Amino acid sequence: MAVRSPVSAVISTMIAFGLGTVSGCGHADRPGARVPETAALSFLPQVAVPDLVGRQLAVVQREVQGLGLVLAPKGVSPLSVCRPDEVCRIFAVRPAPGTKLAWGAKVEVSFLTSAESRFYRQHPRMPRVVGRSGAWAAIVFQPVMGLVDVATQPERGLPRGTDRVLLQSPQPGTPLVIGQPVKFIVGENRGGRPCGVRWWC
């Protein structure tokens, strides 16, 4: 003999079953169950900055990209350009080697061209430039001319059409640091000499 259940009991059972099903299937949509974006980012690999000082820029470019980092090269002066056929060496890295960076982070490196490296090897200390002509100073400092600031002033004690370096910074014999600014004050007796001949015009 069939047992009949009251309609209210059947409805209550159906509602309870429906709520349980919804809560069981929809748990991922609850705010408390979602994975925060910051937690997802923490799964990105951490990459240690390699020691790049003294190494060739072109080789390092490929290596750093292979690690998942972005290389940002910068010359020692605004005029520094590393040509494709030139061997340029890195002398500074930022952040420091060994620093842990997220995948895709930027690594800044400062480089020297071949001519700039040769200049610093030949001049570990600031040479004496005072008393020399502007043309002499231009030849010696040509590789790092982007770091040189030249100011001129009239100097009647000189022969017409000539010039001489009157002051210099750093002082002679001072250790010359890579990237250090250099300044000359040049006295000149123009004497009708055209500006196009002067290297600092």
mmCIF file of C-alpha atoms in Angstrom:
data_model
loop_
_atom_site.group_PDB
_atom_site.id
_atom_site.type_symbol
_atom_site.label_atom_id
_atom_site.label_comp_id
_atom_site.label_asym_id
_atom_site.label_seq_id
_atom_site.Cartn_x
_atom_site.Cartn_y
_atom_site.Cartn_z
ATOM 1 C CA MET A 1 0.000 0.000 0.000
ATOM 2 C CA ALA A 2 1.464 3.378 -1.103
ATOM 3 C CA VAL A 3 2.170 5.965 1.538
ATOM 4 C CA ARG A 4 1.195 9.446 0.569
ATOM 5 C CA SER A 5 3.306 12.335 1.788
ATOM 6 C CA PRO A 6 1.857 15.716 2.469
ATOM 7 C CA VAL A 7 2.442 18.209 -0.340
ATOM 8 C CA SER A 8 4.234 20.597 2.020
ATOM 9 C CA ALA A 9 6.764 17.910 2.935
ATOM 10 C CA VAL A 10 7.530 17.154 -0.723
ATOM 11 C CA ILE A 11 8.028 20.831 -1.496
ATOM 12 C CA SER A 12 10.340 21.257 1.508
ATOM 13 C CA THR A 13 12.434 18.290 0.371
ATOM 14 C CA MET A 14 12.726 19.668 -3.180
ATOM 15 C CA ILE A 15 13.795 23.103 -1.953
ATOM 16 C CA ALA A 16 16.415 21.641 0.370
ATOM 17 C CA PHE A 17 17.803 19.433 -2.435
ATOM 18 C CA GLY A 18 17.932 22.378 -4.834
ATOM 19 C CA LEU A 19 19.788 24.611 -2.405
ATOM 20 C CA GLY A 20 22.299 21.879 -1.691
ATOM 21 C CA THR A 21 22.946 21.323 -5.400
ATOM 22 C CA VAL A 22 23.397 25.006 -6.094
ATOM 23 C CA SER A 23 25.749 25.508 -3.177
ATOM 24 C CA GLY A 24 27.757 22.437 -4.187
ATOM 25 C CA CYS A 25 28.175 23.451 -7.846
ATOM 26 C CA GLY A 26 28.599 27.175 -7.347
ATOM 27 C CA HIS A 27 31.223 27.236 -4.619
ATOM 28 C CA ALA A 28 33.868 28.630 -7.005
ATOM 29 C CA ASP A 29 31.787 31.784 -7.513
ATOM 30 C CA ARG A 30 31.815 32.704 -3.851
ATOM 31 C CA PRO A 31 34.110 35.724 -3.234
ATOM 32 C CA GLY A 32 35.968 33.907 -0.472
ATOM 33 C CA ALA A 33 36.854 31.015 -2.778
ATOM 34 C CA ARG A 34 38.421 33.076 -5.596
ATOM 35 C CA VAL A 35 42.218 33.212 -6.033
ATOM 36 C CA PRO A 36 43.460 36.819 -5.649
ATOM 37 C CA GLU A 37 45.372 38.291 -8.604
ATOM 38 C CA THR A 38 48.358 38.986 -6.360
ATOM 39 C CA ALA A 39 48.479 35.316 -5.427
ATOM 40 C CA ALA A 40 48.391 34.351 -9.090
ATOM 41 C CA LEU A 41 51.279 36.718 -9.847
ATOM 42 C CA SER A 42 53.339 35.107 -7.105
ATOM 43 C CA PHE A 43 53.570 31.981 -9.232
ATOM 44 C CA LEU A 44 55.698 33.845 -11.824
ATOM 45 C CA PRO A 45 59.324 32.637 -11.710
ATOM 46 C CA GLN A 46 61.936 34.735 -9.888
ATOM 47 C CA VAL A 47 65.116 35.323 -11.912
ATOM 48 C CA ALA A 48 68.473 36.291 -10.399
ATOM 49 C CA VAL A 49 70.333 39.104 -12.191
ATOM 50 C CA PRO A 50 73.563 37.595 -13.590
ATOM 51 C CA ASP A 51 76.995 39.190 -13.169
ATOM 52 C CA LEU A 52 77.399 41.074 -16.451
ATOM 53 C CA VAL A 53 80.250 43.493 -15.659
ATOM 54 C CA GLY A 54 83.125 43.214 -18.139
ATOM 55 C CA ARG A 55 81.149 41.165 -20.619
ATOM 56 C CA GLN A 56 80.311 41.955 -24.233
ATOM 57 C CA LEU A 57 77.018 43.760 -24.766
ATOM 58 C CA ALA A 58 75.867 41.734 -27.800
ATOM 59 C CA VAL A 59 76.390 38.392 -26.028
ATOM 60 C CA VAL A 60 74.685 39.584 -22.849
ATOM 61 C CA GLN A 61 71.679 40.808 -24.839
ATOM 62 C CA ARG A 62 70.835 37.267 -25.954
ATOM 63 C CA GLU A 63 71.573 35.726 -22.559
ATOM 64 C CA VAL A 64 69.372 38.120 -20.591
ATOM 65 C CA GLN A 65 66.499 37.703 -23.017
ATOM 66 C CA GLY A 66 66.834 33.937 -22.619
ATOM 67 C CA LEU A 67 66.347 34.342 -18.852
ATOM 68 C CA GLY A 68 63.082 36.173 -19.430
ATOM 69 C CA LEU A 69 64.419 39.607 -18.486
ATOM 70 C CA VAL A 70 64.536 42.816 -20.537
ATOM 71 C CA LEU A 71 67.947 44.432 -21.120
ATOM 72 C CA ALA A 72 68.138 48.250 -21.190
ATOM 73 C CA PRO A 73 71.628 49.332 -22.393
ATOM 74 C CA LYS A 74 72.904 52.872 -21.834
ATOM 75 C CA GLY A 75 76.146 54.477 -22.987
ATOM 76 C CA VAL A 76 78.598 56.301 -20.743
ATOM 77 C CA SER A 77 77.551 59.601 -22.350
ATOM 78 C CA PRO A 78 74.682 60.884 -24.526
ATOM 79 C CA LEU A 79 76.981 60.533 -27.568
ATOM 80 C CA SER A 80 77.837 56.862 -26.900
ATOM 81 C CA VAL A 81 76.604 54.480 -29.586
ATOM 82 C CA CYS A 82 77.516 50.803 -29.839
ATOM 83 C CA ARG A 83 77.723 49.917 -33.520
ATOM 84 C CA PRO A 84 76.651 46.405 -34.614
ATOM 85 C CA ASP A 85 80.244 45.507 -35.575
ATOM 86 C CA GLU A 86 81.781 46.926 -32.382
ATOM 87 C CA VAL A 87 82.792 45.177 -29.161
ATOM 88 C CA CYS A 88 81.219 47.138 -26.294
ATOM 89 C CA ARG A 89 81.868 46.157 -22.681
ATOM 90 C CA ILE A 90 79.529 46.518 -19.712
ATOM 91 C CA PHE A 91 80.922 48.384 -16.680
ATOM 92 C CA ALA A 92 77.816 48.753 -14.476
ATOM 93 C CA VAL A 93 74.606 46.788 -13.819
ATOM 94 C CA ARG A 94 71.411 47.868 -12.082
ATOM 95 C CA PRO A 95 69.971 46.215 -10.023
ATOM 96 C CA ALA A 96 73.050 44.534 -8.593
ATOM 97 C CA PRO A 97 73.960 40.972 -9.657
ATOM 98 C CA GLY A 98 72.142 38.367 -7.603
ATOM 99 C CA THR A 99 69.010 40.489 -7.147
ATOM 100 C CA LYS A 100 65.807 38.478 -7.626
ATOM 101 C CA LEU A 101 63.476 39.929 -10.248
ATOM 102 C CA ALA A 102 60.104 38.895 -11.585
ATOM 103 C CA TRP A 103 59.948 37.441 -15.070
ATOM 104 C CA GLY A 104 59.865 40.280 -17.637
ATOM 105 C CA ALA A 105 61.578 42.841 -15.366
ATOM 106 C CA LYS A 106 64.144 45.333 -16.713
ATOM 107 C CA VAL A 107 67.900 45.176 -16.160
ATOM 108 C CA GLU A 108 69.856 48.388 -16.883
ATOM 109 C CA VAL A 109 73.453 48.105 -18.053
ATOM 110 C CA SER A 110 75.993 50.841 -18.819
ATOM 111 C CA PHE A 111 78.553 50.135 -21.514
ATOM 112 C CA LEU A 112 81.782 51.500 -22.984
ATOM 113 C CA THR A 113 82.581 51.508 -26.674
ATOM 114 C CA SER A 114 85.992 50.281 -27.848
ATOM 115 C CA ALA A 115 87.311 53.843 -28.123
ATOM 116 C CA GLU A 116 85.974 54.775 -24.673
ATOM 117 C CA SER A 117 87.532 51.668 -23.088
ATOM 118 C CA ARG A 118 90.861 52.527 -24.706
ATOM 119 C CA PHE A 119 90.655 56.098 -23.390
ATOM 120 C CA TYR A 120 90.166 54.978 -19.775
ATOM 121 C CA ARG A 121 92.945 52.394 -20.051
ATOM 122 C CA GLN A 122 95.334 55.065 -21.311
ATOM 123 C CA HIS A 123 94.181 57.689 -18.775
ATOM 124 C CA PRO A 124 93.548 56.115 -15.348
ATOM 125 C CA ARG A 125 94.272 59.602 -13.989
ATOM 126 C CA MET A 126 93.313 63.017 -15.292
ATOM 127 C CA PRO A 127 96.049 64.335 -17.580
ATOM 128 C CA ARG A 128 97.424 67.873 -17.332
ATOM 129 C CA VAL A 129 95.557 69.904 -19.905
ATOM 130 C CA VAL A 130 96.206 73.439 -18.631
ATOM 131 C CA GLY A 131 98.555 75.268 -20.994
ATOM 132 C CA ARG A 132 97.650 73.027 -23.928
ATOM 133 C CA SER A 133 95.726 74.191 -26.955
ATOM 134 C CA GLY A 134 92.050 73.496 -27.403
ATOM 135 C CA ALA A 135 92.890 71.348 -30.424
ATOM 136 C CA TRP A 136 95.166 69.141 -28.296
ATOM 137 C CA ALA A 137 92.427 68.690 -25.681
ATOM 138 C CA ALA A 138 89.907 67.877 -28.416
ATOM 139 C CA ILE A 139 92.088 65.078 -29.796
ATOM 140 C CA VAL A 140 92.804 63.511 -26.399
ATOM 141 C CA PHE A 141 89.225 63.640 -25.112
ATOM 142 C CA GLN A 142 87.477 62.943 -28.401
ATOM 143 C CA PRO A 143 86.358 59.407 -27.351
ATOM 144 C CA VAL A 144 84.486 60.840 -24.321
ATOM 145 C CA MET A 145 83.550 64.208 -25.771
ATOM 146 C CA GLY A 146 79.965 63.716 -24.587
ATOM 147 C CA LEU A 147 81.253 64.133 -21.014
ATOM 148 C CA VAL A 148 83.300 67.284 -21.691
ATOM 149 C CA ASP A 149 81.997 70.792 -21.021
ATOM 150 C CA VAL A 150 83.991 73.671 -22.528
ATOM 151 C CA ALA A 151 83.651 77.350 -21.670
ATOM 152 C CA THR A 152 85.621 80.115 -23.381
ATOM 153 C CA GLN A 153 86.778 83.569 -22.394
ATOM 154 C CA PRO A 154 88.862 86.291 -24.094
ATOM 155 C CA GLU A 155 92.591 86.163 -23.392
ATOM 156 C CA ARG A 156 94.541 89.057 -24.921
ATOM 157 C CA GLY A 157 97.881 87.771 -23.695
ATOM 158 C CA LEU A 158 97.832 85.032 -26.332
ATOM 159 C CA PRO A 159 98.981 85.425 -29.930
ATOM 160 C CA ARG A 160 96.151 86.307 -32.267
ATOM 161 C CA GLY A 161 94.203 83.342 -33.541
ATOM 162 C CA THR A 162 95.361 80.999 -30.753
ATOM 163 C CA ASP A 163 93.853 79.532 -27.583
ATOM 164 C CA ARG A 164 95.004 77.842 -24.385
ATOM 165 C CA VAL A 165 93.306 75.804 -21.663
ATOM 166 C CA LEU A 166 93.351 78.003 -18.539
ATOM 167 C CA LEU A 167 91.505 75.813 -16.025
ATOM 168 C CA GLN A 168 90.514 72.181 -15.832
ATOM 169 C CA SER A 169 88.399 69.912 -13.664
ATOM 170 C CA PRO A 170 89.227 67.348 -12.331
ATOM 171 C CA GLN A 171 92.714 68.447 -11.369
ATOM 172 C CA PRO A 172 95.761 66.762 -12.953
ATOM 173 C CA GLY A 173 96.577 63.407 -11.359
ATOM 174 C CA THR A 174 93.078 62.851 -9.973
ATOM 175 C CA PRO A 175 91.822 59.274 -10.537
ATOM 176 C CA LEU A 176 89.515 59.416 -13.528
ATOM 177 C CA VAL A 177 86.221 57.658 -12.798
ATOM 178 C CA ILE A 178 84.291 56.178 -15.704
ATOM 179 C CA GLY A 179 81.506 58.552 -16.682
ATOM 180 C CA GLN A 180 82.915 61.472 -14.674
ATOM 181 C CA PRO A 181 82.176 64.916 -16.165
ATOM 182 C CA VAL A 182 85.176 66.942 -17.344
ATOM 183 C CA LYS A 183 85.296 70.721 -17.685
ATOM 184 C CA PHE A 184 87.737 73.076 -19.404
ATOM 185 C CA ILE A 185 87.926 76.854 -19.491
ATOM 186 C CA VAL A 186 89.694 77.937 -22.652
ATOM 187 C CA GLY A 187 91.175 81.396 -23.149
ATOM 188 C CA GLU A 188 91.283 82.627 -26.720
ATOM 189 C CA ASN A 189 92.468 85.570 -28.752
ATOM 190 C CA ARG A 190 90.131 85.415 -31.685
ATOM 191 C CA GLY A 191 91.973 87.817 -33.880
ATOM 192 C CA GLY A 192 89.533 87.288 -36.716
ATOM 193 C CA ARG A 193 89.757 83.499 -36.585
ATOM 194 C CA PRO A 194 86.515 82.034 -37.988
ATOM 195 C CA CYS A 195 84.364 80.088 -35.511
ATOM 196 C CA GLY A 196 84.184 77.131 -37.865
ATOM 197 C CA VAL A 197 87.825 76.330 -37.114
ATOM 198 C CA ARG A 198 87.284 76.079 -33.366
ATOM 199 C CA TRP A 199 86.328 72.572 -32.185
ATOM 200 C CA TRP A 200 84.079 73.836 -29.341
ATOM 201 C CA CYS A 201 81.879 76.141 -31.508
#
